[in-house]
mmCIF file of C-alpha atoms and ligand atoms in Angstrom:
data_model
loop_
_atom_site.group_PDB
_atom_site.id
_atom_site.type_symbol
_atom_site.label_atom_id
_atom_site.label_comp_id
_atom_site.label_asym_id
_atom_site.label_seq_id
_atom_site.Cartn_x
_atom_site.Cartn_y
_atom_site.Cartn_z
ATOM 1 C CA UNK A 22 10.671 -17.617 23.187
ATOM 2 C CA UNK A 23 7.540 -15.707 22.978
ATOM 3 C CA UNK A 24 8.477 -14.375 18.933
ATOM 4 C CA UNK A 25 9.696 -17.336 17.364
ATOM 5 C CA UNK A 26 9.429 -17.604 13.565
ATOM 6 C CA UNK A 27 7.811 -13.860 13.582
ATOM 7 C CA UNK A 28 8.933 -11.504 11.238
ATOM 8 C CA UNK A 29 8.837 -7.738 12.596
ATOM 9 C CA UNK A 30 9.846 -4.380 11.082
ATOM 10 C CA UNK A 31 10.996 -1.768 13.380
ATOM 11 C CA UNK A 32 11.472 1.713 11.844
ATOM 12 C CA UNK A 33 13.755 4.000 13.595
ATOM 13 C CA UNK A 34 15.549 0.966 14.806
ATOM 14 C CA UNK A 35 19.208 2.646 14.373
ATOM 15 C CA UNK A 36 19.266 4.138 17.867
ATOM 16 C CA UNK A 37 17.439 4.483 21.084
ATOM 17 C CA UNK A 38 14.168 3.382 21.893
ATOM 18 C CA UNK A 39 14.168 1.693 18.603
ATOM 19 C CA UNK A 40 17.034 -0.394 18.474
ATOM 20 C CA UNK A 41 15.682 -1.472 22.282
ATOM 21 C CA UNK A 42 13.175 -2.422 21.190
ATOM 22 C CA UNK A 43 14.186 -4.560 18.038
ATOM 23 C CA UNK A 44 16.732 -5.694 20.336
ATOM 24 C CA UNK A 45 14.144 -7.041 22.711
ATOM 25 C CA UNK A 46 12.305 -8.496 19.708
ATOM 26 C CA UNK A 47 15.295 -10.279 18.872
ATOM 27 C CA UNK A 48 15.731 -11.836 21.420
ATOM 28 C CA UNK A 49 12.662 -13.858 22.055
ATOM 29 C CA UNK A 50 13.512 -15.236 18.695
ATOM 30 C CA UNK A 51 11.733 -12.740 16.229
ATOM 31 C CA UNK A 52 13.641 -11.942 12.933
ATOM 32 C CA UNK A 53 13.924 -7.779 12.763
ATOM 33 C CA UNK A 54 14.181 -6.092 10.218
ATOM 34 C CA UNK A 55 16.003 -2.660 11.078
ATOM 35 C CA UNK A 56 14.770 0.456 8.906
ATOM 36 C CA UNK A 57 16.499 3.108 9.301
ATOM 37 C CA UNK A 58 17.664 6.073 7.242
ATOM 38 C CA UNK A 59 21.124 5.665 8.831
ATOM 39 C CA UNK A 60 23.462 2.964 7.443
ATOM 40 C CA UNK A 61 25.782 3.020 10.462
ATOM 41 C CA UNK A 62 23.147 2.577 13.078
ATOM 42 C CA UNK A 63 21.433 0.063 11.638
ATOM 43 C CA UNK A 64 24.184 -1.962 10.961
ATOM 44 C CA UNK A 65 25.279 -1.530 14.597
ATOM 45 C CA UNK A 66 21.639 -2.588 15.344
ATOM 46 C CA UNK A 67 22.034 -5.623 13.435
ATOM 47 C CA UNK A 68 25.743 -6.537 14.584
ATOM 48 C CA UNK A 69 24.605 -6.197 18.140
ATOM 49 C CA UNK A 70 21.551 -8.387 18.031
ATOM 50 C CA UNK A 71 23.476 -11.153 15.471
ATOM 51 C CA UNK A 72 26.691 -11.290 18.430
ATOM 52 C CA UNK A 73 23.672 -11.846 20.895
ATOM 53 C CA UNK A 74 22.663 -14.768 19.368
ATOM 54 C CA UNK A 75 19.640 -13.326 17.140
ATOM 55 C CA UNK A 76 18.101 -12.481 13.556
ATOM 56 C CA UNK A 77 18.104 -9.657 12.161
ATOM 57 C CA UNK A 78 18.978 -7.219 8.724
ATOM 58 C CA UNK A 79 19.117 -3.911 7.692
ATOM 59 C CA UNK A 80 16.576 -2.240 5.554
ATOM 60 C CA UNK A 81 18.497 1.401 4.960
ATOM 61 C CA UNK A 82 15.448 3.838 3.523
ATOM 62 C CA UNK A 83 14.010 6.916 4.351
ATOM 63 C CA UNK A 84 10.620 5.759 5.515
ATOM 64 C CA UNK A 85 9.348 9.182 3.881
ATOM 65 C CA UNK A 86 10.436 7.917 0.806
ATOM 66 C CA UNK A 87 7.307 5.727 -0.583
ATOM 67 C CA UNK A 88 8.624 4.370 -3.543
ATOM 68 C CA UNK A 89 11.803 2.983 -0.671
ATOM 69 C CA UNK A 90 9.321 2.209 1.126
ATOM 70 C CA UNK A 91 7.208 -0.016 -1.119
ATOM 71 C CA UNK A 92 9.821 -1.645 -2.440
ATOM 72 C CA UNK A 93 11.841 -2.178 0.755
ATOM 73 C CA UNK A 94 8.712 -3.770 2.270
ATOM 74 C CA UNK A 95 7.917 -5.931 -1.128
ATOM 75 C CA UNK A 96 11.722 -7.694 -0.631
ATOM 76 C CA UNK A 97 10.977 -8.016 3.245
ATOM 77 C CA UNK A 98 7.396 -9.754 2.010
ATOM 78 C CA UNK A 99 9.255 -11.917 -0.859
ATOM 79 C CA UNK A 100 12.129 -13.036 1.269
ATOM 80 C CA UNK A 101 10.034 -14.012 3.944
ATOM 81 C CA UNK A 102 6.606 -14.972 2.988
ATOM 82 C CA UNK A 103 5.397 -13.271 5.769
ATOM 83 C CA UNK A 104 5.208 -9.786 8.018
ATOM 84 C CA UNK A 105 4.185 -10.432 11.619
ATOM 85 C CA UNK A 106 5.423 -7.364 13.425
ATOM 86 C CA UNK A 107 5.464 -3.715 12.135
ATOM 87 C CA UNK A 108 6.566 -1.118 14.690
ATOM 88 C CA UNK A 109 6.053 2.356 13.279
ATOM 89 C CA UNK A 110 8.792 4.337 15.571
ATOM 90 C CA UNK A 111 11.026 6.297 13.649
ATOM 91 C CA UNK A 112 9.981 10.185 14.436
ATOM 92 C CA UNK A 113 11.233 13.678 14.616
ATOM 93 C CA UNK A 114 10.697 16.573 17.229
ATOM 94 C CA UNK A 115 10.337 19.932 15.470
ATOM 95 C CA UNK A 116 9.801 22.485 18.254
ATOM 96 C CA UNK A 117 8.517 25.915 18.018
ATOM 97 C CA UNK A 118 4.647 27.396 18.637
ATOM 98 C CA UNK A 119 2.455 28.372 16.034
ATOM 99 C CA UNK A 120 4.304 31.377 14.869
ATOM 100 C CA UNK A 121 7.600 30.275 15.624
ATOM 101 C CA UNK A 122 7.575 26.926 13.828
ATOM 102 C CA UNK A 123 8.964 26.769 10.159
ATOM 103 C CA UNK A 124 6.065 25.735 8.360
ATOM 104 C CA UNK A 125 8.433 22.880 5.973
ATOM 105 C CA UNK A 126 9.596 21.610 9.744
ATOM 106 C CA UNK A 127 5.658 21.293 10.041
ATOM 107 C CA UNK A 128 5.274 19.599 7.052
ATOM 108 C CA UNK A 129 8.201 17.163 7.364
ATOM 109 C CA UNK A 130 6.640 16.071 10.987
ATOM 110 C CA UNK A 131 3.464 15.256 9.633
ATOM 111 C CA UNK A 132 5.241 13.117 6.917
ATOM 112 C CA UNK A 133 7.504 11.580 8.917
ATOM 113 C CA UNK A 134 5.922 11.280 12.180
ATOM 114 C CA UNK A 135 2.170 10.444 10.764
ATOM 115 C CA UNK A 136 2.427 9.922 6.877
ATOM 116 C CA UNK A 137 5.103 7.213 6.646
ATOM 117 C CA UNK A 138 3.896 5.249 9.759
ATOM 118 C CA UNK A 139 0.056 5.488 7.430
ATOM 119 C CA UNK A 140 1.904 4.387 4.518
ATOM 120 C CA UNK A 141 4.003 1.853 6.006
ATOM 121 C CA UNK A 142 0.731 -0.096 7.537
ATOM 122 C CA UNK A 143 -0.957 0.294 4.051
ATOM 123 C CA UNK A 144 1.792 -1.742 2.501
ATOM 124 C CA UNK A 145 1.723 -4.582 5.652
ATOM 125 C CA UNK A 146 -1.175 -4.951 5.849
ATOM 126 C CA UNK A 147 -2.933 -7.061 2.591
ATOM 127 C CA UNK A 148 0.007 -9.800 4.125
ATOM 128 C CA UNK A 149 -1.718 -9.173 7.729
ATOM 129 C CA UNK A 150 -5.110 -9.947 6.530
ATOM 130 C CA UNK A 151 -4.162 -12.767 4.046
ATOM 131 C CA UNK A 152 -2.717 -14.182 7.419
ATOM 132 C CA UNK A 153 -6.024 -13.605 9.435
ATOM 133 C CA UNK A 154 -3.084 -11.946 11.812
ATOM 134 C CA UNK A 155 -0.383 -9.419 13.173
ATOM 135 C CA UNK A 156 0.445 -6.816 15.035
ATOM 136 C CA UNK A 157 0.975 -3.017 14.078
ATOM 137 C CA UNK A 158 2.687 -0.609 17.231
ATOM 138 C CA UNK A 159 2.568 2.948 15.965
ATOM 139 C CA UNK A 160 5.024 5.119 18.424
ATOM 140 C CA UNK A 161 3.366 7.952 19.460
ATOM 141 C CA UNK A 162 4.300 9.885 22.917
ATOM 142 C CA UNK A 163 3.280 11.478 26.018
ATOM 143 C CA UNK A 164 3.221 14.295 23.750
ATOM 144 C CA UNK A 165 0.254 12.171 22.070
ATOM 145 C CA UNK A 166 -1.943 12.859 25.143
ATOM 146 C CA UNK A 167 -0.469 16.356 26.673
ATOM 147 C CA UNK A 168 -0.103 19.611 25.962
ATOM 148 C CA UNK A 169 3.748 20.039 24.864
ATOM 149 C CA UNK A 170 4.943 23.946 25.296
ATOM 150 C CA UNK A 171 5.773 25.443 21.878
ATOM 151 C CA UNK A 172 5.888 22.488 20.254
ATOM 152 C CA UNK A 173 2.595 22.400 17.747
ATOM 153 C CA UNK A 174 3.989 20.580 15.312
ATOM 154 C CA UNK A 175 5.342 17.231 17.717
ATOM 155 C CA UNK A 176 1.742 17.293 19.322
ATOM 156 C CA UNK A 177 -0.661 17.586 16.833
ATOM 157 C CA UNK A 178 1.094 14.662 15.029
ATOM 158 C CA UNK A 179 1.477 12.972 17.736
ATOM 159 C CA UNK A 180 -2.251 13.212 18.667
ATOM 160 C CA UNK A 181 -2.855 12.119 15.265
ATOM 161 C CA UNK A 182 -0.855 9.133 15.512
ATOM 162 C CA UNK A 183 -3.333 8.193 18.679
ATOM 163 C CA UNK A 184 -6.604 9.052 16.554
ATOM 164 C CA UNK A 185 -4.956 7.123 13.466
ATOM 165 C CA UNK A 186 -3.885 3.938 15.710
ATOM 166 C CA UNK A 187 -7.729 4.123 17.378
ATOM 167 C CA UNK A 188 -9.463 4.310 13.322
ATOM 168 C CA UNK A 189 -7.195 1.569 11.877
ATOM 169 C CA UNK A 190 -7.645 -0.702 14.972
ATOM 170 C CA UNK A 191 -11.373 -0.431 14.319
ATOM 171 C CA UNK A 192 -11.227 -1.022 11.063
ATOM 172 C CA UNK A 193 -8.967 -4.092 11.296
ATOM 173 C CA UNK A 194 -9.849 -5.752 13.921
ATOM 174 C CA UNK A 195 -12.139 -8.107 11.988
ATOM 175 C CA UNK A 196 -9.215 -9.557 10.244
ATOM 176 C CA UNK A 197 -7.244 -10.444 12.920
ATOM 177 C CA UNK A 198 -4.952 -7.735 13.497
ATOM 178 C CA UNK A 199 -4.644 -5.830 16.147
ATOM 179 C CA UNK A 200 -2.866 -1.898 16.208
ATOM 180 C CA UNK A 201 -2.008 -0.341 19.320
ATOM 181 C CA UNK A 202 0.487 2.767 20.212
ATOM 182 C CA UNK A 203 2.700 3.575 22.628
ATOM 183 C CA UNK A 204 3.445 7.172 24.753
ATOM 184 C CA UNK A 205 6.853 6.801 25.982
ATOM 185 C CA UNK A 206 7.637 10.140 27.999
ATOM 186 C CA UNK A 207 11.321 11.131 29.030
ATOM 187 C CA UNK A 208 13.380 8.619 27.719
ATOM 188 C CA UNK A 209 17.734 9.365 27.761
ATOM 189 C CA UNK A 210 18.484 9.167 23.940
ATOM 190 C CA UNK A 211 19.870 11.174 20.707
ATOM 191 C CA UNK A 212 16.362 12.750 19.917
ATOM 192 C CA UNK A 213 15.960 15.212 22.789
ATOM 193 C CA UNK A 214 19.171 16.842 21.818
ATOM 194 C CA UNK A 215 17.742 19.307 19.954
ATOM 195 C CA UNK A 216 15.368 20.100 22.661
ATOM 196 C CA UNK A 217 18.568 20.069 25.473
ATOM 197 C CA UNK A 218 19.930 22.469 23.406
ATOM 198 C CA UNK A 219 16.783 24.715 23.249
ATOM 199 C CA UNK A 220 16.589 24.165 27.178
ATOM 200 C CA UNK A 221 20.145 25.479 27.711
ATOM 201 C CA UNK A 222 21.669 22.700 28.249
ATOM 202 C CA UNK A 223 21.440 19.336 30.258
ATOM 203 C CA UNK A 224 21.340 20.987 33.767
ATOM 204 C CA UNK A 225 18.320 22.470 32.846
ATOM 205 C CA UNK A 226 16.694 19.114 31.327
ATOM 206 C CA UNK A 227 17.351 17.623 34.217
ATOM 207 C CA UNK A 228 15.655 20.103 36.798
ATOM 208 C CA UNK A 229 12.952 20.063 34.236
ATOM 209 C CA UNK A 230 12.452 16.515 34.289
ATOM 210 C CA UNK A 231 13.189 16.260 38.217
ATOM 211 C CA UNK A 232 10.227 18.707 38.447
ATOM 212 C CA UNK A 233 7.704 17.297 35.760
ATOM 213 C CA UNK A 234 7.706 13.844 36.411
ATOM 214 C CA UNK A 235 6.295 12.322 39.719
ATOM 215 C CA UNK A 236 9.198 9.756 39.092
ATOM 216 C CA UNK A 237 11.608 12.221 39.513
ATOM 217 C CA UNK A 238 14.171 10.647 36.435
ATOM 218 C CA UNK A 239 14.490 9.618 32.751
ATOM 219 C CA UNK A 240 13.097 6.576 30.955
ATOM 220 C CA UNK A 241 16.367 4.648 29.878
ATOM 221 C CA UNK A 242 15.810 2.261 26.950
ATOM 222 C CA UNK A 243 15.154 -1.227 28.688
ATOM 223 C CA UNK A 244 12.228 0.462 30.572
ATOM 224 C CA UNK A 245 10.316 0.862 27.125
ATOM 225 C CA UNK A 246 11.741 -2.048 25.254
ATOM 226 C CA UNK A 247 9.750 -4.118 27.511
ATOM 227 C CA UNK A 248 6.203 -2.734 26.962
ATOM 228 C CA UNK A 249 7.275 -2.695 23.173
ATOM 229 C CA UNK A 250 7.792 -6.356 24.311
ATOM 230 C CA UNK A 251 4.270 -6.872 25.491
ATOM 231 C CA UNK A 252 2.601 -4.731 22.739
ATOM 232 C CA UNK A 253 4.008 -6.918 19.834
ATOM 233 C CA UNK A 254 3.500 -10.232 21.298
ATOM 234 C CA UNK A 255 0.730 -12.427 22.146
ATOM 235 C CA UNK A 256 0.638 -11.034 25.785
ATOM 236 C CA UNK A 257 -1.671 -8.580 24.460
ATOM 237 C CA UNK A 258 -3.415 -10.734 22.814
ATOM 238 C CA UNK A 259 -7.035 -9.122 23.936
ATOM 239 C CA UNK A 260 -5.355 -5.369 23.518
ATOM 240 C CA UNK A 261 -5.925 -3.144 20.129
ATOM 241 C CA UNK A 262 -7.064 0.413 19.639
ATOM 242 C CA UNK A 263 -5.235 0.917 22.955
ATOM 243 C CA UNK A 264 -2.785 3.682 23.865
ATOM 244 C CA UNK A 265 -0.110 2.467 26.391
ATOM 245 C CA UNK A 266 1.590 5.482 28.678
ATOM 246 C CA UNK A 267 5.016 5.020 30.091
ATOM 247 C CA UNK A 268 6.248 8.198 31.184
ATOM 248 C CA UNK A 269 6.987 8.060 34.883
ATOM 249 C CA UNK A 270 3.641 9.529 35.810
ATOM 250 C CA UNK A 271 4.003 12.985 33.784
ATOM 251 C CA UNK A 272 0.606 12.584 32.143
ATOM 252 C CA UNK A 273 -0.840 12.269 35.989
ATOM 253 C CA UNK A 274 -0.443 15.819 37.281
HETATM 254 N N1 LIG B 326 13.355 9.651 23.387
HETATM 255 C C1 LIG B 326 12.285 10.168 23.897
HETATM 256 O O1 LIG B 326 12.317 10.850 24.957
HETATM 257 C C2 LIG B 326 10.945 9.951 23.239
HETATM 258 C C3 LIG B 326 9.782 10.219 23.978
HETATM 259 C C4 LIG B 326 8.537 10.018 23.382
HETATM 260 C C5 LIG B 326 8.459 9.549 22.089
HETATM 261 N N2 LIG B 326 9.611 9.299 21.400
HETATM 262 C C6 LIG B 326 9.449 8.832 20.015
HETATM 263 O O2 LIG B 326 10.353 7.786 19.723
HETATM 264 C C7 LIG B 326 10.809 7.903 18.366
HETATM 265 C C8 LIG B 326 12.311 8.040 18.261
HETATM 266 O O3 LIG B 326 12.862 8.183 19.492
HETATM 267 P P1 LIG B 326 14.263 7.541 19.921
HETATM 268 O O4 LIG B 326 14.497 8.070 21.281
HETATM 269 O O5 LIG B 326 14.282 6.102 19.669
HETATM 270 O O6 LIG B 326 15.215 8.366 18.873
HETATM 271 P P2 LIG B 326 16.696 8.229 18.361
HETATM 272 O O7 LIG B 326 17.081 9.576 17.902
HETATM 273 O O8 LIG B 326 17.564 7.527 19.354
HETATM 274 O O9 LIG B 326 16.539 7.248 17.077
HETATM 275 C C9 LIG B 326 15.770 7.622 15.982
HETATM 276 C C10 LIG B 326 16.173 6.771 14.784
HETATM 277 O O10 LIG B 326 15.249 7.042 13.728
HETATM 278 C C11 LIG B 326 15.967 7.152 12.515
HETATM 279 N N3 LIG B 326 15.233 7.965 11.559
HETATM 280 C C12 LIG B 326 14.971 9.290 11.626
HETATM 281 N N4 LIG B 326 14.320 9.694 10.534
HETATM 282 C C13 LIG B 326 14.162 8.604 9.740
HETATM 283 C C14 LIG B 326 13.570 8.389 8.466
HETATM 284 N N5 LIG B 326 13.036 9.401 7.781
HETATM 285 N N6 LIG B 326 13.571 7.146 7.958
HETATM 286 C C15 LIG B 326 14.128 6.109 8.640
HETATM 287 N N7 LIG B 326 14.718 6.274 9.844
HETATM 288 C C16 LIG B 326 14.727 7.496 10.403
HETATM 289 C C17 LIG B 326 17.294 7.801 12.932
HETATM 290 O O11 LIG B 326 18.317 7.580 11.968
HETATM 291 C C18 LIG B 326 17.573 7.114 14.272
HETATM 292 O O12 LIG B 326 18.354 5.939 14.117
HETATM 293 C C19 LIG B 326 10.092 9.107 17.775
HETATM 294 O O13 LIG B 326 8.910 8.674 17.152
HETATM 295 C C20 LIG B 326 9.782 9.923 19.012
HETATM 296 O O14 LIG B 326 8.704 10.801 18.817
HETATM 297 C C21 LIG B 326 10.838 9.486 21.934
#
């Protein structure tokens, strides 16, 4: 088991790509730690990877929150001794162009979707460098490295996310750690709702997608849980500053 006696942090890890991924983690004998703002998901998170055989507990914060933040990374750090793994994934989609967005749903991307995942490396990482190791995943999207239409405030962060994964990979490299991000495009889970529902509806997601992406189909979970796989563990051993695309071929055209 390729994460034995590693302790990782997944944000976001309630639902979807998240919860895949700490899933994943899991089992290859990681302990996760599942942050999440949502109780009920991340004790479902927990409860599924504990009946699978695995390690795991819930951290329930807003990862906006820094004081919840500090001082639910502090326990992780004092029960533990040690923070191996921290995947930066929980993020929100607030959609409109420049005129259209509401300028607090621009705000609250930037803090959730760039802010906490700055904050939450700041507090990992004096254990990362004490350790002369570990391993920081920062979710970005294809959104990261495309133009997204009317959606200014999900790109730009997510480009920053890229340019802040590339800066603290530089910097840290010295010490050990290594910080890469991942682009996942299309991927069948609760946080393109909202966007469905701007679309009109799933039909229309689904001739969008069919059109827009050389594969032809959505991402489901497994198919990004596995490069989260590869990104956290020693596999990548050579790999930081690195941005890793899986979005059916989208980014191509
Ligand atoms: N699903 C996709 O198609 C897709 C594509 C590209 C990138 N992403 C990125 O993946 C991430 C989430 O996607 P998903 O599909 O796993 O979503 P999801 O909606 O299935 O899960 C998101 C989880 O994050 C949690 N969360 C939201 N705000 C939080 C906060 N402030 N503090 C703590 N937890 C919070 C939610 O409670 C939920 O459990 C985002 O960063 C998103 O930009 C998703």
């Amino acid at each position: 088991m390729i994460l034995q006696n590693r302790v990782a942090i997944v944000t976001g890890a309630g639902s979807g790509i998240g919860r895949a991924g700490a899933s994943i983690m899991a089992g290859e004998g990681g302990h996760v730690v599942v942050a999440d703002v949502d109780f009920i998901n991340a004790d479902e998170t927990v409860r599924e990877i504990v009946d699978a055989g695995g390690s795991a507990e819930a951290l329930v914060l807003d990862v906006t929150d820094d004081k919840a933040l500090e001082a639910g990374i502090a326990a992780i750090a004092r029960r533990h001794g040690r923070i191996d793994i921290l995947h930066n994934h929980a993020g929100a989609q607030v959609a409109g162009d420049l005129e259209q967005v509401a300028v607090d749903g621009f705000d609250k991307s930037w803090a959730l979707n760039v802010r906490a995942h700055f904050m939450a490396a700041r507090l990992v990482m004096p254990l990362m460098t004490a350790a002369g190791k570990g391993v920081i995943l920062n979710t970005s999207s294809s959104s990261g490295v495309l133009y997204d239409r009317e959606m200014i405030a999900y790109t730009t962060t997510k480009h920053a996310v890229i340019a802040m994964t590339r800066q603290m990979a530089g910097d840290y490299a010295k010490f050990g750690v290594r910080v890469n991000a991942l682009c996942p495009g299309w991927v069948d889970t609760p946080f393109n709702e909202p966007f469905i529902a701007q679309m009109g509806g799933r039909e229309a997601i689904e001739s969008y997608i069919a059109e827009k992406v050389p594969l032809g189909r959505w991402a489901n979970v497994s198919e990004i849980a596995e490069p989260i796989l590869f990104l956290v563990s020693d596999r990548s051993s050579y790999m930081t500053g690195q941005i890793l695309v899986v979005d059916g071929g989208e980014t191509v055209v």
